[in-house]
JSON list of C-alpha atoms in Angstrom, two decimals:
[
{"chain": "A", "resi": 1, "resn": "GLU", "atom": "CA", "xyz": [-56.67, 58.55, -106.16]},
{"chain": "A", "resi": 2, "resn": "ILE", "atom": "CA", "xyz": [-59.49, 61.32, -106.06]},
{"chain": "A", "resi": 3, "resn": "GLU", "atom": "CA", "xyz": [-57.35, 63.88, -104.02]},
{"chain": "A", "resi": 4, "resn": "ASN", "atom": "CA", "xyz": [-54.61, 63.67, -106.69]},
{"chain": "A", "resi": 5, "resn": "GLU", "atom": "CA", "xyz": [-56.49, 63.21, -109.84]},
{"chain": "A", "resi": 6, "resn": "ASP", "atom": "CA", "xyz": [-54.56, 60.31, -110.95]},
{"chain": "A", "resi": 7, "resn": "SER", "atom": "CA", "xyz": [-56.10, 56.93, -111.60]},
{"chain": "A", "resi": 8, "resn": "ILE", "atom": "CA", "xyz": [-54.93, 53.46, -112.19]},
{"chain": "A", "resi": 9, "resn": "VAL", "atom": "CA", "xyz": [-56.99, 51.30, -114.77]},
{"chain": "A", "resi": 10, "resn": "ILE", "atom": "CA", "xyz": [-56.75, 47.36, -114.78]},
{"chain": "A", "resi": 11, "resn": "THR", "atom": "CA", "xyz": [-58.58, 45.28, -117.03]},
{"chain": "A", "resi": 12, "resn": "ASP", "atom": "CA", "xyz": [-58.00, 41.68, -118.41]},
{"chain": "A", "resi": 13, "resn": "SER", "atom": "CA", "xyz": [-56.25, 43.01, -121.51]},
{"chain": "A", "resi": 14, "resn": "PHE", "atom": "CA", "xyz": [-54.69, 46.50, -120.33]},
{"chain": "A", "resi": 15, "resn": "VAL", "atom": "CA", "xyz": [-53.15, 48.20, -117.40]},
{"chain": "A", "resi": 16, "resn": "SER", "atom": "CA", "xyz": [-52.94, 51.89, -117.43]},
{"chain": "A", "resi": 17, "resn": "ILE", "atom": "CA", "xyz": [-51.99, 55.06, -115.36]},
{"chain": "A", "resi": 18, "resn": "ILE", "atom": "CA", "xyz": [-53.97, 58.37, -116.09]},
{"chain": "A", "resi": 19, "resn": "ASP", "atom": "CA", "xyz": [-52.29, 61.53, -114.93]},
{"chain": "A", "resi": 20, "resn": "GLY", "atom": "CA", "xyz": [-55.11, 64.00, -114.96]},
{"chain": "A", "resi": 21, "resn": "MET", "atom": "CA", "xyz": [-53.77, 67.69, -115.67]},
{"chain": "A", "resi": 22, "resn": "THR", "atom": "CA", "xyz": [-55.58, 70.50, -113.99]},
{"chain": "A", "resi": 23, "resn": "SER", "atom": "CA", "xyz": [-56.79, 73.27, -116.58]},
{"chain": "A", "resi": 24, "resn": "LYS", "atom": "CA", "xyz": [-55.35, 76.48, -115.97]},
{"chain": "A", "resi": 25, "resn": "ASP", "atom": "CA", "xyz": [-59.05, 77.68, -116.09]},
{"chain": "A", "resi": 26, "resn": "ASN", "atom": "CA", "xyz": [-61.67, 75.60, -114.57]},
{"chain": "A", "resi": 27, "resn": "SER", "atom": "CA", "xyz": [-64.44, 77.86, -115.27]},
{"chain": "A", "resi": 28, "resn": "LEU", "atom": "CA", "xyz": [-66.21, 75.76, -117.91]},
{"chain": "A", "resi": 29, "resn": "TYR", "atom": "CA", "xyz": [-66.64, 72.74, -115.68]},
{"chain": "A", "resi": 30, "resn": "GLN", "atom": "CA", "xyz": [-68.99, 73.28, -112.93]},
{"chain": "A", "resi": 31, "resn": "ASN", "atom": "CA", "xyz": [-67.04, 74.11, -110.29]},
{"chain": "A", "resi": 32, "resn": "GLU", "atom": "CA", "xyz": [-65.45, 70.28, -110.58]},
{"chain": "A", "resi": 33, "resn": "THR", "atom": "CA", "xyz": [-61.80, 70.09, -111.59]},
{"chain": "A", "resi": 34, "resn": "SER", "atom": "CA", "xyz": [-60.96, 69.36, -115.28]},
{"chain": "A", "resi": 35, "resn": "ALA", "atom": "CA", "xyz": [-58.57, 66.85, -114.46]},
{"chain": "A", "resi": 36, "resn": "ARG", "atom": "CA", "xyz": [-60.82, 64.62, -112.33]},
{"chain": "A", "resi": 37, "resn": "ILE", "atom": "CA", "xyz": [-63.53, 64.79, -115.25]},
{"chain": "A", "resi": 38, "resn": "ALA", "atom": "CA", "xyz": [-60.97, 63.88, -118.06]},
{"chain": "A", "resi": 39, "resn": "THR", "atom": "CA", "xyz": [-59.83, 60.88, -115.86]},
{"chain": "A", "resi": 40, "resn": "GLU", "atom": "CA", "xyz": [-63.26, 59.66, -115.46]},
{"chain": "A", "resi": 41, "resn": "LEU", "atom": "CA", "xyz": [-64.27, 59.72, -118.93]},
{"chain": "A", "resi": 42, "resn": "LEU", "atom": "CA", "xyz": [-60.79, 58.02, -119.89]},
{"chain": "A", "resi": 43, "resn": "LYS", "atom": "CA", "xyz": [-61.20, 55.31, -117.26]},
{"chain": "A", "resi": 44, "resn": "LYS", "atom": "CA", "xyz": [-64.57, 54.43, -118.72]},
{"chain": "A", "resi": 45, "resn": "GLU", "atom": "CA", "xyz": [-63.27, 54.39, -122.33]},
{"chain": "A", "resi": 46, "resn": "ILE", "atom": "CA", "xyz": [-60.36, 52.17, -121.54]},
{"chain": "A", "resi": 47, "resn": "HIS", "atom": "CA", "xyz": [-62.65, 49.54, -119.61]},
{"chain": "A", "resi": 48, "resn": "SER", "atom": "CA", "xyz": [-64.61, 49.38, -123.45]},
{"chain": "A", "resi": 49, "resn": "PHE", "atom": "CA", "xyz": [-61.15, 48.75, -125.09]},
{"chain": "A", "resi": 50, "resn": "PRO", "atom": "CA", "xyz": [-61.20, 45.32, -127.07]},
{"chain": "A", "resi": 51, "resn": "ARG", "atom": "CA", "xyz": [-58.46, 43.52, -126.29]},
{"chain": "A", "resi": 52, "resn": "ASP", "atom": "CA", "xyz": [-56.63, 43.51, -129.92]},
{"chain": "A", "resi": 53, "resn": "LEU", "atom": "CA", "xyz": [-56.77, 47.43, -130.30]},
{"chain": "A", "resi": 54, "resn": "THR", "atom": "CA", "xyz": [-53.62, 49.42, -131.56]},
{"chain": "A", "resi": 55, "resn": "TYR", "atom": "CA", "xyz": [-52.33, 52.43, -130.18]},
{"chain": "A", "resi": 56, "resn": "GLN", "atom": "CA", "xyz": [-53.80, 54.31, -133.05]},
{"chain": "A", "resi": 57, "resn": "GLU", "atom": "CA", "xyz": [-57.08, 52.99, -132.28]},
{"chain": "A", "resi": 58, "resn": "ALA", "atom": "CA", "xyz": [-56.55, 53.67, -128.65]},
{"chain": "A", "resi": 59, "resn": "VAL", "atom": "CA", "xyz": [-55.60, 57.28, -129.22]},
{"chain": "A", "resi": 60, "resn": "TYR", "atom": "CA", "xyz": [-58.42, 58.06, -131.33]},
{"chain": "A", "resi": 61, "resn": "ARG", "atom": "CA", "xyz": [-60.95, 56.60, -128.86]},
{"chain": "A", "resi": 62, "resn": "LEU", "atom": "CA", "xyz": [-59.30, 58.36, -125.82]},
{"chain": "A", "resi": 63, "resn": "THR", "atom": "CA", "xyz": [-59.32, 61.68, -127.69]},
{"chain": "A", "resi": 64, "resn": "LYS", "atom": "CA", "xyz": [-62.87, 61.18, -129.12]},
{"chain": "A", "resi": 65, "resn": "CYS", "atom": "CA", "xyz": [-64.25, 60.84, -125.66]},
{"chain": "A", "resi": 66, "resn": "ILE", "atom": "CA", "xyz": [-62.91, 64.29, -124.60]},
{"chain": "A", "resi": 67, "resn": "CYS", "atom": "CA", "xyz": [-63.92, 66.00, -127.54]},
{"chain": "A", "resi": 68, "resn": "SER", "atom": "CA", "xyz": [-67.56, 64.27, -127.32]},
{"chain": "A", "resi": 69, "resn": "TYR", "atom": "CA", "xyz": [-67.62, 65.85, -123.54]},
{"chain": "A", "resi": 70, "resn": "TYR", "atom": "CA", "xyz": [-66.68, 69.16, -125.05]},
{"chain": "A", "resi": 71, "resn": "LYS", "atom": "CA", "xyz": [-69.43, 68.99, -127.79]},
{"chain": "A", "resi": 72, "resn": "GLU", "atom": "CA", "xyz": [-72.08, 67.58, -125.45]},
{"chain": "A", "resi": 73, "resn": "ASN", "atom": "CA", "xyz": [-71.52, 70.90, -123.04]},
{"chain": "A", "resi": 74, "resn": "ASN", "atom": "CA", "xyz": [-71.38, 73.32, -125.69]},
{"chain": "A", "resi": 75, "resn": "ILE", "atom": "CA", "xyz": [-67.63, 74.60, -124.73]},
{"chain": "A", "resi": 76, "resn": "PHE", "atom": "CA", "xyz": [-65.83, 73.24, -127.80]},
{"chain": "A", "resi": 77, "resn": "ASN", "atom": "CA", "xyz": [-65.33, 76.57, -129.77]},
{"chain": "A", "resi": 78, "resn": "VAL", "atom": "CA", "xyz": [-63.97, 77.84, -126.42]},
{"chain": "A", "resi": 79, "resn": "VAL", "atom": "CA", "xyz": [-61.25, 75.52, -125.95]},
{"chain": "A", "resi": 80, "resn": "LEU", "atom": "CA", "xyz": [-60.47, 75.50, -129.70]},
{"chain": "A", "resi": 81, "resn": "LYS", "atom": "CA", "xyz": [-59.63, 79.03, -129.23]},
{"chain": "A", "resi": 82, "resn": "GLU", "atom": "CA", "xyz": [-58.49, 79.09, -125.72]},
{"chain": "A", "resi": 83, "resn": "PRO", "atom": "CA", "xyz": [-56.19, 75.79, -125.41]},
{"chain": "A", "resi": 84, "resn": "HIS", "atom": "CA", "xyz": [-55.39, 76.60, -121.63]},
{"chain": "A", "resi": 85, "resn": "LYS", "atom": "CA", "xyz": [-58.99, 75.73, -120.88]},
{"chain": "A", "resi": 86, "resn": "ARG", "atom": "CA", "xyz": [-59.11, 72.41, -121.98]},
{"chain": "A", "resi": 87, "resn": "MET", "atom": "CA", "xyz": [-59.09, 69.16, -119.90]},
{"chain": "A", "resi": 88, "resn": "ALA", "atom": "CA", "xyz": [-56.41, 66.84, -120.23]},
{"chain": "A", "resi": 89, "resn": "ALA", "atom": "CA", "xyz": [-54.31, 64.03, -119.31]},
{"chain": "A", "resi": 90, "resn": "SER", "atom": "CA", "xyz": [-51.10, 62.07, -119.73]},
{"chain": "A", "resi": 91, "resn": "ILE", "atom": "CA", "xyz": [-51.50, 58.74, -119.97]},
{"chain": "A", "resi": 92, "resn": "ILE", "atom": "CA", "xyz": [-49.43, 55.47, -120.32]},
{"chain": "A", "resi": 93, "resn": "ILE", "atom": "CA", "xyz": [-51.16, 51.62, -121.35]},
{"chain": "A", "resi": 94, "resn": "LEU", "atom": "CA", "xyz": [-49.69, 48.29, -121.08]},
{"chain": "A", "resi": 95, "resn": "SER", "atom": "CA", "xyz": [-51.43, 46.38, -123.62]},
{"chain": "A", "resi": 96, "resn": "LYS", "atom": "CA", "xyz": [-51.18, 42.79, -122.79]},
{"chain": "A", "resi": 97, "resn": "GLU", "atom": "CA", "xyz": [-52.30, 41.38, -126.27]},
{"chain": "A", "resi": 98, "resn": "ARG", "atom": "CA", "xyz": [-49.69, 43.64, -128.09]},
{"chain": "A", "resi": 99, "resn": "GLU", "atom": "CA", "xyz": [-46.90, 43.27, -125.46]},
{"chain": "A", "resi": 100, "resn": "GLU", "atom": "CA", "xyz": [-46.68, 46.74, -126.18]},
{"chain": "A", "resi": 101, "resn": "ILE", "atom": "CA", "xyz": [-46.39, 50.19, -123.83]},
{"chain": "A", "resi": 102, "resn": "TRP", "atom": "CA", "xyz": [-47.99, 53.39, -125.38]},
{"chain": "A", "resi": 103, "resn": "ILE", "atom": "CA", "xyz": [-46.99, 56.72, -123.93]},
{"chain": "A", "resi": 104, "resn": "VAL", "atom": "CA", "xyz": [-48.81, 60.00, -124.57]},
{"chain": "A", "resi": 105, "resn": "GLY", "atom": "CA", "xyz": [-47.40, 62.80, -122.32]},
{"chain": "A", "resi": 106, "resn": "ASP", "atom": "CA", "xyz": [-44.84, 62.66, -119.61]},
{"chain": "A", "resi": 107, "resn": "CYS", "atom": "CA", "xyz": [-45.40, 59.31, -117.93]},
{"chain": "A", "resi": 108, "resn": "HIS", "atom": "CA", "xyz": [-42.80, 56.75, -117.96]},
{"chain": "A", "resi": 109, "resn": "CYS", "atom": "CA", "xyz": [-42.07, 52.95, -117.10]},
{"chain": "A", "resi": 110, "resn": "LEU", "atom": "CA", "xyz": [-39.38, 50.63, -116.03]},
{"chain": "A", "resi": 111, "resn": "ILE", "atom": "CA", "xyz": [-39.11, 47.38, -118.22]},
{"chain": "A", "resi": 112, "resn": "ASP", "atom": "CA", "xyz": [-36.91, 45.26, -116.23]},
{"chain": "A", "resi": 113, "resn": "GLU", "atom": "CA", "xyz": [-33.63, 47.59, -115.64]},
{"chain": "A", "resi": 114, "resn": "LEU", "atom": "CA", "xyz": [-34.56, 49.97, -118.90]},
{"chain": "A", "resi": 115, "resn": "HIS", "atom": "CA", "xyz": [-36.17, 53.06, -117.92]},
{"chain": "A", "resi": 116, "resn": "ILE", "atom": "CA", "xyz": [-38.11, 54.86, -120.66]},
{"chain": "A", "resi": 117, "resn": "THR", "atom": "CA", "xyz": [-39.41, 58.35, -120.59]},
{"chain": "A", "resi": 118, "resn": "ASN", "atom": "CA", "xyz": [-41.29, 60.82, -122.51]},
{"chain": "A", "resi": 119, "resn": "GLU", "atom": "CA", "xyz": [-40.46, 64.15, -120.90]},
{"chain": "A", "resi": 120, "resn": "LYS", "atom": "CA", "xyz": [-41.57, 67.57, -122.82]},
{"chain": "A", "resi": 121, "resn": "LEU", "atom": "CA", "xyz": [-38.90, 70.02, -123.78]},
{"chain": "A", "resi": 122, "resn": "VAL", "atom": "CA", "xyz": [-41.23, 72.83, -122.79]},
{"chain": "A", "resi": 123, "resn": "ASP", "atom": "CA", "xyz": [-41.21, 71.43, -119.21]},
{"chain": "A", "resi": 124, "resn": "TYR", "atom": "CA", "xyz": [-37.74, 71.35, -118.84]},
{"chain": "A", "resi": 125, "resn": "ILE", "atom": "CA", "xyz": [-37.09, 74.98, -120.17]},
{"chain": "A", "resi": 126, "resn": "ILE", "atom": "CA", "xyz": [-40.08, 76.42, -118.00]},
{"chain": "A", "resi": 127, "resn": "SER", "atom": "CA", "xyz": [-38.74, 74.56, -114.64]},
{"chain": "A", "resi": 128, "resn": "GLU", "atom": "CA", "xyz": [-34.98, 75.97, -115.53]},
{"chain": "A", "resi": 129, "resn": "ILE", "atom": "CA", "xyz": [-36.50, 79.46, -115.76]},
{"chain": "A", "resi": 130, "resn": "ARG", "atom": "CA", "xyz": [-38.39, 78.79, -112.34]},
{"chain": "A", "resi": 131, "resn": "SER", "atom": "CA", "xyz": [-35.06, 77.78, -110.77]},
{"chain": "A", "resi": 132, "resn": "VAL", "atom": "CA", "xyz": [-33.13, 80.67, -111.73]},
{"chain": "A", "resi": 133, "resn": "ILE", "atom": "CA", "xyz": [-36.05, 82.60, -110.26]},
{"chain": "A", "resi": 134, "resn": "ILE", "atom": "CA", "xyz": [-35.92, 80.95, -106.96]},
{"chain": "A", "resi": 135, "resn": "GLU", "atom": "CA", "xyz": [-32.31, 81.77, -106.58]},
{"chain": "A", "resi": 136, "resn": "LYS", "atom": "CA", "xyz": [-32.93, 85.10, -106.88]},
{"chain": "A", "resi": 137, "resn": "TYR", "atom": "CA", "xyz": [-35.79, 85.27, -104.33]},
{"chain": "A", "resi": 138, "resn": "LEU", "atom": "CA", "xyz": [-33.86, 83.52, -101.95]},
{"chain": "A", "resi": 139, "resn": "LEU", "atom": "CA", "xyz": [-31.30, 86.23, -101.88]},
{"chain": "A", "resi": 140, "resn": "GLU", "atom": "CA", "xyz": [-34.50, 88.38, -100.10]},
{"chain": "A", "resi": 141, "resn": "TYR", "atom": "CA", "xyz": [-36.68, 85.64, -98.74]},
{"chain": "A", "resi": 142, "resn": "SER", "atom": "CA", "xyz": [-36.20, 82.59, -96.33]},
{"chain": "A", "resi": 143, "resn": "THR", "atom": "CA", "xyz": [-37.21, 78.96, -97.69]},
{"chain": "A", "resi": 144, "resn": "ASP", "atom": "CA", "xyz": [-39.89, 78.59, -95.13]},
{"chain": "A", "resi": 145, "resn": "GLU", "atom": "CA", "xyz": [-41.17, 82.13, -96.55]},
{"chain": "A", "resi": 146, "resn": "LEU", "atom": "CA", "xyz": [-41.28, 80.80, -100.14]},
{"chain": "A", "resi": 147, "resn": "LEU", "atom": "CA", "xyz": [-42.89, 77.78, -99.16]},
{"chain": "A", "resi": 148, "resn": "GLU", "atom": "CA", "xyz": [-45.69, 79.44, -97.67]},
{"chain": "A", "resi": 149, "resn": "LYS", "atom": "CA", "xyz": [-46.16, 81.41, -100.43]},
{"chain": "A", "resi": 150, "resn": "ASP", "atom": "CA", "xyz": [-44.56, 80.64, -103.91]},
{"chain": "A", "resi": 151, "resn": "LEU", "atom": "CA", "xyz": [-43.86, 83.59, -105.55]},
{"chain": "A", "resi": 152, "resn": "SER", "atom": "CA", "xyz": [-42.06, 81.66, -108.38]},
{"chain": "A", "resi": 153, "resn": "ARG", "atom": "CA", "xyz": [-45.12, 80.13, -109.28]},
{"chain": "A", "resi": 154, "resn": "GLU", "atom": "CA", "xyz": [-46.77, 83.54, -109.89]},
{"chain": "A", "resi": 155, "resn": "ASP", "atom": "CA", "xyz": [-43.94, 84.56, -112.21]},
{"chain": "A", "resi": 156, "resn": "ILE", "atom": "CA", "xyz": [-44.12, 81.55, -114.48]},
{"chain": "A", "resi": 157, "resn": "ARG", "atom": "CA", "xyz": [-48.01, 81.32, -114.81]},
{"chain": "A", "resi": 158, "resn": "PRO", "atom": "CA", "xyz": [-47.88, 83.04, -118.11]},
{"chain": "A", "resi": 159, "resn": "PHE", "atom": "CA", "xyz": [-45.26, 80.62, -119.68]},
{"chain": "A", "resi": 160, "resn": "LEU", "atom": "CA", "xyz": [-47.31, 77.87, -118.32]},
{"chain": "A", "resi": 161, "resn": "ILE", "atom": "CA", "xyz": [-50.31, 79.55, -120.25]},
{"chain": "A", "resi": 162, "resn": "SER", "atom": "CA", "xyz": [-48.49, 80.03, -123.31]},
{"chain": "A", "resi": 163, "resn": "GLN", "atom": "CA", "xyz": [-46.97, 76.58, -123.30]},
{"chain": "A", "resi": 164, "resn": "TYR", "atom": "CA", "xyz": [-50.59, 75.34, -124.21]},
{"chain": "A", "resi": 165, "resn": "LEU", "atom": "CA", "xyz": [-50.14, 77.05, -127.54]},
{"chain": "A", "resi": 166, "resn": "TYR", "atom": "CA", "xyz": [-47.66, 74.16, -128.29]},
{"chain": "A", "resi": 167, "resn": "GLN", "atom": "CA", "xyz": [-50.23, 71.06, -127.16]},
{"chain": "A", "resi": 168, "resn": "ASN", "atom": "CA", "xyz": [-51.21, 68.84, -130.00]},
{"chain": "A", "resi": 169, "resn": "ASN", "atom": "CA", "xyz": [-50.10, 71.97, -132.10]},
{"chain": "A", "resi": 170, "resn": "ARG", "atom": "CA", "xyz": [-47.22, 73.13, -134.11]},
{"chain": "A", "resi": 171, "resn": "ALA", "atom": "CA", "xyz": [-45.65, 69.69, -134.94]},
{"chain": "A", "resi": 172, "resn": "TYR", "atom": "CA", "xyz": [-42.93, 71.43, -136.63]},
{"chain": "A", "resi": 173, "resn": "SER", "atom": "CA", "xyz": [-41.70, 72.83, -133.18]},
{"chain": "A", "resi": 174, "resn": "PRO", "atom": "CA", "xyz": [-39.16, 70.99, -130.99]},
{"chain": "A", "resi": 175, "resn": "LEU", "atom": "CA", "xyz": [-41.65, 72.49, -128.32]},
{"chain": "A", "resi": 176, "resn": "SER", "atom": "CA", "xyz": [-44.56, 70.65, -129.46]},
{"chain": "A", "resi": 177, "resn": "TYR", "atom": "CA", "xyz": [-46.17, 67.89, -127.27]},
{"chain": "A", "resi": 178, "resn": "ALA", "atom": "CA", "xyz": [-49.05, 65.80, -126.75]},
{"chain": "A", "resi": 179, "resn": "VAL", "atom": "CA", "xyz": [-51.48, 64.80, -124.24]},
{"chain": "A", "resi": 180, "resn": "ILE", "atom": "CA", "xyz": [-54.89, 63.61, -124.32]},
{"chain": "A", "resi": 181, "resn": "ASP", "atom": "CA", "xyz": [-57.01, 66.74, -124.67]},
{"chain": "A", "resi": 182, "resn": "GLY", "atom": "CA", "xyz": [-59.72, 66.05, -126.95]},
{"chain": "A", "resi": 183, "resn": "PHE", "atom": "CA", "xyz": [-57.93, 67.22, -130.28]},
{"chain": "A", "resi": 184, "resn": "PRO", "atom": "CA", "xyz": [-56.05, 65.18, -132.81]},
{"chain": "A", "resi": 185, "resn": "ILE", "atom": "CA", "xyz": [-52.64, 63.62, -132.07]},
{"chain": "A", "resi": 186, "resn": "GLU", "atom": "CA", "xyz": [-49.77, 62.62, -134.48]},
{"chain": "A", "resi": 187, "resn": "ASN", "atom": "CA", "xyz": [-48.88, 59.15, -134.45]},
{"chain": "A", "resi": 188, "resn": "ARG", "atom": "CA", "xyz": [-45.48, 59.98, -134.11]},
{"chain": "A", "resi": 189, "resn": "MET", "atom": "CA", "xyz": [-45.74, 61.92, -130.82]},
{"chain": "A", "resi": 190, "resn": "VAL", "atom": "CA", "xyz": [-47.04, 58.66, -129.09]},
{"chain": "A", "resi": 191, "resn": "ARG", "atom": "CA", "xyz": [-44.05, 56.74, -127.64]},
{"chain": "A", "resi": 192, "resn": "VAL", "atom": "CA", "xyz": [-44.64, 52.95, -128.22]},
{"chain": "A", "resi": 193, "resn": "VAL", "atom": "CA", "xyz": [-42.07, 50.48, -126.52]},
{"chain": "A", "resi": 194, "resn": "SER", "atom": "CA", "xyz": [-42.16, 46.72, -126.74]},
{"chain": "A", "resi": 195, "resn": "CYS", "atom": "CA", "xyz": [-42.18, 44.78, -123.64]},
{"chain": "A", "resi": 196, "resn": "LYS", "atom": "CA", "xyz": [-42.09, 41.43, -124.94]},
{"chain": "A", "resi": 197, "resn": "ASP", "atom": "CA", "xyz": [-40.23, 38.73, -122.80]},
{"chain": "A", "resi": 198, "resn": "ALA", "atom": "CA", "xyz": [-39.86, 41.34, -119.65]},
{"chain": "A", "resi": 199, "resn": "ASN", "atom": "CA", "xyz": [-39.94, 39.91, -116.25]},
{"chain": "A", "resi": 200, "resn": "CYS", "atom": "CA", "xyz": [-40.50, 43.14, -114.34]},
{"chain": "A", "resi": 201, "resn": "ILE", "atom": "CA", "xyz": [-42.69, 46.20, -115.67]},
{"chain": "A", "resi": 202, "resn": "VAL", "atom": "CA", "xyz": [-43.50, 49.31, -113.84]},
{"chain": "A", "resi": 203, "resn": "LEU", "atom": "CA", "xyz": [-45.48, 52.12, -114.77]},
{"chain": "A", "resi": 204, "resn": "GLY", "atom": "CA", "xyz": [-45.63, 55.63, -113.41]},
{"chain": "A", "resi": 205, "resn": "SER", "atom": "CA", "xyz": [-46.81, 59.13, -113.76]},
{"chain": "A", "resi": 206, "resn": "ASP", "atom": "CA", "xyz": [-43.99, 61.91, -113.36]},
{"chain": "A", "resi": 207, "resn": "GLY", "atom": "CA", "xyz": [-45.27, 62.27, -109.78]},
{"chain": "A", "resi": 208, "resn": "TYR", "atom": "CA", "xyz": [-42.63, 59.65, -109.38]},
{"chain": "A", "resi": 209, "resn": "PRO", "atom": "CA", "xyz": [-39.34, 61.14, -110.93]},
{"chain": "A", "resi": 210, "resn": "GLN", "atom": "CA", "xyz": [-37.33, 57.85, -110.72]},
{"chain": "A", "resi": 211, "resn": "LEU", "atom": "CA", "xyz": [-39.11, 54.51, -110.88]},
{"chain": "A", "resi": 212, "resn": "LYS", "atom": "CA", "xyz": [-37.89, 51.26, -108.61]},
{"chain": "A", "resi": 213, "resn": "ARG", "atom": "CA", "xyz": [-38.86, 47.62, -108.96]},
{"chain": "A", "resi": 214, "resn": "ASN", "atom": "CA", "xyz": [-41.69, 48.23, -106.41]},
{"chain": "A", "resi": 215, "resn": "LEU", "atom": "CA", "xyz": [-43.68, 50.71, -104.88]},
{"chain": "A", "resi": 216, "resn": "ARG", "atom": "CA", "xyz": [-41.87, 50.55, -101.54]},
{"chain": "A", "resi": 217, "resn": "GLU", "atom": "CA", "xyz": [-38.40, 51.57, -103.26]},
{"chain": "A", "resi": 218, "resn": "THR", "atom": "CA", "xyz": [-40.17, 54.12, -105.45]},
{"chain": "A", "resi": 219, "resn": "GLU", "atom": "CA", "xyz": [-41.61, 55.98, -102.39]},
{"chain": "A", "resi": 220, "resn": "LEU", "atom": "CA", "xyz": [-38.35, 56.02, -100.60]},
{"chain": "A", "resi": 221, "resn": "GLU", "atom": "CA", "xyz": [-36.42, 57.26, -103.59]},
{"chain": "A", "resi": 222, "resn": "LEU", "atom": "CA", "xyz": [-39.31, 60.12, -103.80]},
{"chain": "A", "resi": 223, "resn": "GLN", "atom": "CA", "xyz": [-38.66, 60.63, -100.48]},
{"chain": "A", "resi": 224, "resn": "LYS", "atom": "CA", "xyz": [-35.06, 61.27, -100.76]},
{"chain": "A", "resi": 225, "resn": "LEU", "atom": "CA", "xyz": [-35.66, 63.66, -103.84]},
{"chain": "A", "resi": 226, "resn": "LEU", "atom": "CA", "xyz": [-37.94, 65.90, -101.71]}
]
C-alpha cells in the first residue's frame, strides 16, 4: 500500500479505493510524493464521513481537504496557475447506506457480471500516440533496451503535462476529466451507479485493467496481460 501510493479504506458505512496520482513536479511537497500526501488526506476524510452522506457532499468534502492543504502550505496560487503540480487521486467509493458506487477518475468496478468503467479520453489518445512511438523505436532498438530506458516515456512527457489543462477544467471539451485535486468538480463528471441487490461487488483502480470476482483471478488476469 505504501509503495504504490494506493489505499483501501473500510468503515462501517463506506468502502473505498484511492489511487494516488503522482504529480509531474513534486517540488512543492518537501521530498514527499504528492500522491502519498493526497491519499493520506483523503483516507482521513472518508473516516469522518457520516453514513447518509450524498455523493455531492462527499466530493465537496474530499475536494476541500486537498484545497485546505494547499492554502495551509501557501501553494494554492502556484497549483492554480500550474495544474501539473497539483496533488491528485482517482477514487471509487461504495456507500452502504445509499447502495451506490461513486467514481471520480478512472477507477472501475464489477457489480455481479456488469463491468463499470470511467476511462478518460485523453488517456486513450496519449496511449495511442505512445504505441505508435514504441513501434518506431522497435525498428532500431531491442525490447530489452527499451525496457531499460523507456524512450517513449520521454517523448510523451509534454503531452502528459499538457493534459492537466483539462483536469477539472474546460468542461465543454470531450478531453475534460475529473479527479480529486482540490479544485471544483462538476456533478455530471462523477459516475454514480446503483448497486442495490448486488450479490458480488468488486472495486479496483486502473492498476487492474480487468476485474474478476476475486483477487486471485484478477491477479492471474493481470499477469496474462503483462
